[in-house]
PDB file of C-alpha atoms in Angstrom:
ATOM      1  CA  MET A   1       0.000   0.000   0.000  1.00 67.00           C
ATOM      2  CA  ILE A   2       1.237   3.486  -0.887  1.00 67.00           C
ATOM      3  CA  LEU A   3       0.986   6.119   1.789  1.00 81.00           C
ATOM      4  CA  PRO A   4      -0.571   9.475   0.810  1.00 85.00           C
ATOM      5  CA  ASP A   5       2.770  11.304   1.165  1.00 92.00           C
ATOM      6  CA  GLN A   6       4.498   8.762  -1.052  1.00 92.00           C
ATOM      7  CA  GLU A   7       1.721   9.052  -3.627  1.00 93.00           C
ATOM      8  CA  GLN A   8       2.019  12.842  -3.626  1.00 93.00           C
ATOM      9  CA  GLN A   9       5.801  12.615  -4.025  1.00 94.00           C
ATOM     10  CA  ARG A  10       5.364  10.165  -6.888  1.00 95.00           C
ATOM     11  CA  ARG A  11       2.878  12.503  -8.618  1.00 95.00           C
ATOM     12  CA  TRP A  12       5.142  15.535  -8.193  1.00 96.00           C
ATOM     13  CA  LYS A  13       8.094  13.579  -9.538  1.00 97.00           C
ATOM     14  CA  ALA A  14       6.064  12.450 -12.560  1.00 97.00           C
ATOM     15  CA  LEU A  15       4.914  16.031 -13.156  1.00 97.00           C
ATOM     16  CA  ARG A  16       8.492  17.367 -12.940  1.00 96.00           C
ATOM     17  CA  GLU A  17       9.660  14.710 -15.419  1.00 97.00           C
ATOM     18  CA  GLN A  18       6.821  15.607 -17.783  1.00 96.00           C
ATOM     19  CA  ILE A  19       7.745  19.309 -17.574  1.00 96.00           C
ATOM     20  CA  LYS A  20      11.416  18.500 -18.233  1.00 95.00           C
ATOM     21  CA  ARG A  21      10.479  16.431 -21.296  1.00 95.00           C
ATOM     22  CA  SER A  22       8.237  19.203 -22.574  1.00 96.00           C
ATOM     23  CA  GLN A  23      10.944  21.843 -22.072  1.00 95.00           C
ATOM     24  CA  SER A  24      13.493  19.607 -23.772  1.00 95.00           C
ATOM     25  CA  GLU A  25      11.222  19.088 -26.789  1.00 95.00           C
ATOM     26  CA  SER A  26      10.507  22.805 -26.936  1.00 95.00           C
ATOM     27  CA  ARG A  27      14.236  23.544 -26.799  1.00 94.00           C
ATOM     28  CA  GLU A  28      14.877  21.033 -29.602  1.00 95.00           C
ATOM     29  CA  ASN A  29      12.173  22.655 -31.730  1.00 95.00           C
ATOM     30  CA  ARG A  30      13.656  26.130 -31.193  1.00 95.00           C
ATOM     31  CA  VAL A  31      17.133  24.866 -32.120  1.00 95.00           C
ATOM     32  CA  GLU A  32      15.831  23.169 -35.264  1.00 96.00           C
ATOM     33  CA  LYS A  33      13.955  26.334 -36.256  1.00 95.00           C
ATOM     34  CA  PHE A  34      17.056  28.473 -35.634  1.00 94.00           C
ATOM     35  CA  ILE A  35      19.245  26.145 -37.708  1.00 94.00           C
ATOM     36  CA  ALA A  36      16.719  26.237 -40.558  1.00 94.00           C
ATOM     37  CA  GLU A  37      16.647  30.054 -40.433  1.00 92.00           C
ATOM     38  CA  VAL A  38      20.453  30.235 -40.468  1.00 92.00           C
ATOM     39  CA  GLU A  39      20.660  27.813 -43.388  1.00 90.00           C
ATOM     40  CA  GLU A  40      18.017  29.842 -45.221  1.00 89.00           C
ATOM     41  CA  GLY A  41      20.026  32.989 -44.565  1.00 87.00           C
ATOM     42  CA  TYR A  42      23.163  31.387 -45.989  1.00 83.00           C
ATOM     43  CA  ALA A  43      21.185  30.263 -49.024  1.00 79.00           C
ATOM     44  CA  LEU A  44      19.939  33.828 -49.558  1.00 78.00           C
ATOM     45  CA  VAL A  45      23.467  35.207 -49.250  1.00 77.00           C
ATOM     46  CA  ALA A  46      24.766  32.608 -51.697  1.00 76.00           C
ATOM     47  CA  ARG A  47      22.110  33.560 -54.300  1.00 73.00           C
ATOM     48  CA  LYS A  48      22.581  37.294 -53.860  1.00 69.00           C
ATOM     49  CA  PRO A  49      24.678  38.733 -56.717  1.00 70.00           C
ATOM     50  CA  LYS A  50      27.878  40.406 -55.673  1.00 66.00           C
ATOM     51  CA  LYS A  51      28.007  44.181 -56.098  1.00 67.00           C
ATOM     52  CA  GLU A  52      30.473  45.410 -58.664  1.00 65.00           C
ATOM     53  CA  ASN A  53      33.215  47.762 -57.564  1.00 62.00           C
ATOM     54  CA  ARG A  54      32.019  51.222 -58.598  1.00 63.00           C
ATOM     55  CA  ASN A  55      35.384  52.878 -57.963  1.00 61.00           C
ATOM     56  CA  GLY A  56      37.260  50.956 -60.615  1.00 52.00           C
TER      57      GLY A  56
END
């Protein structure tokens, strides 16, 4: 039999683990989005024509 205090501790621990997983997934999503934006930025820079030297 589980005592009420033990049950409460178990529930809090499960909730903390769930929050950690959620934060980790959220962090992963932000990193993936950032990487995609950086790669897109590099692709835009690579396609952008270079300006000619107007002084020469």
